[in-house]
Amino acid sequence: MAKEEKKAPKLRFNGYTNDWERKKLGILITRVKSYPLSRSVEVKKETDVKYVHYGDIHTNIADEIDKNNNLPFINEIYKEYDELKLDDVIVADASEDYKGIADAAVIISNLPYTIIAGLHTIALRPTSLIKGYFLYHIFKTENFKRFGHEIGTGLKVFGISYNNLAKYKVYYPQEIEEQEKIIGILSNLTNSINLHERKCEELALIKKALLQKL
């Protein structure tokens, strides 16, 4: 007898009983144009345009992007390029190791500047079926990382193409409200972790200062 495919996770918020859906990523998103813009386009002065370079995704400079994010400024001649919007997801398509394949960033608020997708990125815009912020968390899961490992190509630099990425089967709640609740609890945990990390850094500095006075 064939094993019945699970229709929802065991751990779930109360009040939700509908089966989850499973669809290929390519059905759940549309693609936004990315541009082969490298570090050479960055400028030191402030402009009205920023970009997401794949290196900034790998170093978490581009992660959960809001108006306070420290992304690089680029020349305003790029302002006419296709811009990213709230809830868009940007995926790094190249990495020096398999662990970094398809690392992702997401835009979590409306931005006071134009932002575009730069070198070695794949930009995704979710349809009405799924939240981009939910997809961002999906790209952090072990299941997705295993998928990236299996389809990644290359020897010294590993890569993933849009066509391969679009084949990944995403498991998600049908109700947007349930997606938003999952996003909320995961984001709260991230914020708590960040606060504790900053506290640890402050305590480490205090310890260092005390040791210097011994």
mmCIF file of C-alpha atoms in Angstrom, residues 41-144:
data_model
loop_
_atom_site.group_PDB
_atom_site.id
_atom_site.type_symbol
_atom_site.label_atom_id
_atom_site.label_comp_id
_atom_site.label_asym_id
_atom_site.label_seq_id
_atom_site.Cartn_x
_atom_site.Cartn_y
_atom_site.Cartn_z
ATOM 1 C CA VAL A 41 28.573 50.417 -10.316
ATOM 2 C CA GLU A 42 28.573 51.345 -6.614
ATOM 3 C CA VAL A 43 29.040 54.977 -5.583
ATOM 4 C CA LYS A 44 30.001 56.493 -2.231
ATOM 5 C CA LYS A 45 27.502 59.346 -2.396
ATOM 6 C CA GLU A 46 23.860 58.833 -1.470
ATOM 7 C CA THR A 47 21.519 58.441 -4.429
ATOM 8 C CA ASP A 48 17.916 57.358 -4.910
ATOM 9 C CA VAL A 49 18.935 53.911 -6.140
ATOM 10 C CA LYS A 50 20.312 50.820 -4.394
ATOM 11 C CA TYR A 51 20.874 47.285 -5.587
ATOM 12 C CA VAL A 52 21.143 43.739 -4.288
ATOM 13 C CA HIS A 53 24.439 42.039 -5.136
ATOM 14 C CA TYR A 54 24.669 38.295 -4.482
ATOM 15 C CA GLY A 55 27.633 38.871 -2.181
ATOM 16 C CA ASP A 56 25.474 41.040 0.066
ATOM 17 C CA ILE A 57 22.942 38.213 0.338
ATOM 18 C CA HIS A 58 25.646 35.766 1.430
ATOM 19 C CA THR A 59 26.931 38.208 4.076
ATOM 20 C CA ASN A 60 23.414 39.109 5.322
ATOM 21 C CA ILE A 61 23.755 42.769 4.355
ATOM 22 C CA ALA A 62 20.772 41.955 2.176
ATOM 23 C CA ASP A 63 18.457 39.804 4.287
ATOM 24 C CA GLU A 64 15.171 41.179 5.595
ATOM 25 C CA ILE A 65 15.328 44.452 3.675
ATOM 26 C CA ASP A 66 13.679 47.608 4.998
ATOM 27 C CA LYS A 67 14.355 51.359 4.791
ATOM 28 C CA ASN A 68 17.207 51.093 7.311
ATOM 29 C CA ASN A 69 19.108 48.450 5.361
ATOM 30 C CA ASN A 70 22.720 49.316 4.560
ATOM 31 C CA LEU A 71 22.669 48.265 0.895
ATOM 32 C CA PRO A 72 25.111 49.913 -1.536
ATOM 33 C CA PHE A 73 24.082 53.000 -3.474
ATOM 34 C CA ILE A 74 24.469 52.944 -7.255
ATOM 35 C CA ASN A 75 24.297 55.585 -9.973
ATOM 36 C CA GLU A 76 20.880 57.110 -10.639
ATOM 37 C CA ILE A 77 21.099 56.178 -14.329
ATOM 38 C CA TYR A 78 19.842 52.764 -13.217
ATOM 39 C CA LYS A 79 16.617 54.213 -11.814
ATOM 40 C CA GLU A 80 14.737 53.272 -14.996
ATOM 41 C CA TYR A 81 15.545 49.571 -14.554
ATOM 42 C CA ASP A 82 12.837 47.171 -13.370
ATOM 43 C CA GLU A 83 12.572 47.776 -9.641
ATOM 44 C CA LEU A 84 11.864 45.408 -6.793
ATOM 45 C CA LYS A 85 8.819 45.850 -4.577
ATOM 46 C CA LEU A 86 7.471 44.943 -1.153
ATOM 47 C CA ASP A 87 7.447 41.148 -0.605
ATOM 48 C CA ASP A 88 9.754 40.389 -3.543
ATOM 49 C CA VAL A 89 12.347 37.679 -2.866
ATOM 50 C CA ILE A 90 15.904 37.863 -4.208
ATOM 51 C CA VAL A 91 17.901 34.650 -4.460
ATOM 52 C CA ALA A 92 21.669 34.334 -4.933
ATOM 53 C CA ASP A 93 22.261 32.040 -7.911
ATOM 54 C CA ALA A 94 25.975 31.474 -7.213
ATOM 55 C CA SER A 95 27.954 30.417 -4.162
ATOM 56 C CA GLU A 96 31.418 29.196 -3.212
ATOM 57 C CA ASP A 97 29.846 26.214 -1.442
ATOM 58 C CA TYR A 98 26.627 24.238 -1.642
ATOM 59 C CA LYS A 99 25.403 25.595 1.692
ATOM 60 C CA GLY A 100 25.100 29.050 0.153
ATOM 61 C CA ILE A 101 23.182 27.988 -2.942
ATOM 62 C CA ALA A 102 19.989 30.034 -3.261
ATOM 63 C CA ASP A 103 20.507 32.040 -0.084
ATOM 64 C CA ALA A 104 17.658 34.536 -0.069
ATOM 65 C CA ALA A 105 16.643 38.054 0.902
ATOM 66 C CA VAL A 106 13.148 39.562 1.057
ATOM 67 C CA ILE A 107 11.798 43.102 1.005
ATOM 68 C CA ILE A 108 9.703 43.542 4.152
ATOM 69 C CA SER A 109 8.590 47.181 3.867
ATOM 70 C CA ASN A 110 7.957 49.895 1.314
ATOM 71 C CA LEU A 111 11.257 51.581 0.538
ATOM 72 C CA PRO A 112 12.043 55.307 0.091
ATOM 73 C CA TYR A 113 14.427 54.504 -2.755
ATOM 74 C CA THR A 114 14.484 52.412 -5.932
ATOM 75 C CA ILE A 115 16.036 48.981 -5.517
ATOM 76 C CA ILE A 116 17.022 46.591 -8.297
ATOM 77 C CA ALA A 117 18.402 43.053 -8.518
ATOM 78 C CA GLY A 118 22.099 42.916 -9.423
ATOM 79 C CA LEU A 119 24.800 40.403 -10.275
ATOM 80 C CA HIS A 120 24.111 36.683 -9.791
ATOM 81 C CA THR A 121 20.592 37.112 -8.434
ATOM 82 C CA ILE A 122 17.209 35.682 -9.316
ATOM 83 C CA ALA A 123 14.341 37.988 -8.361
ATOM 84 C CA LEU A 124 10.918 36.487 -7.624
ATOM 85 C CA ARG A 125 7.538 38.180 -7.206
ATOM 86 C CA PRO A 126 4.901 36.056 -5.440
ATOM 87 C CA THR A 127 1.408 35.605 -6.821
ATOM 88 C CA SER A 128 -1.688 35.994 -4.667
ATOM 89 C CA LEU A 129 -1.304 32.370 -3.529
ATOM 90 C CA ILE A 130 1.733 32.894 -1.340
ATOM 91 C CA LYS A 131 3.592 35.527 0.646
ATOM 92 C CA GLY A 132 7.144 36.326 -0.370
ATOM 93 C CA TYR A 133 8.131 36.459 3.294
ATOM 94 C CA PHE A 134 6.865 32.882 3.672
ATOM 95 C CA LEU A 135 8.936 31.806 0.645
ATOM 96 C CA TYR A 136 11.977 33.493 2.191
ATOM 97 C CA HIS A 137 11.631 31.209 5.211
ATOM 98 C CA ILE A 138 11.081 28.164 2.963
ATOM 99 C CA PHE A 139 14.467 28.888 1.369
ATOM 100 C CA LYS A 140 16.032 28.580 4.840
ATOM 101 C CA THR A 141 14.762 25.030 5.408
ATOM 102 C CA GLU A 142 16.882 21.887 5.314
ATOM 103 C CA ASN A 143 14.591 20.402 2.635
ATOM 104 C CA PHE A 144 15.291 23.291 0.306
#
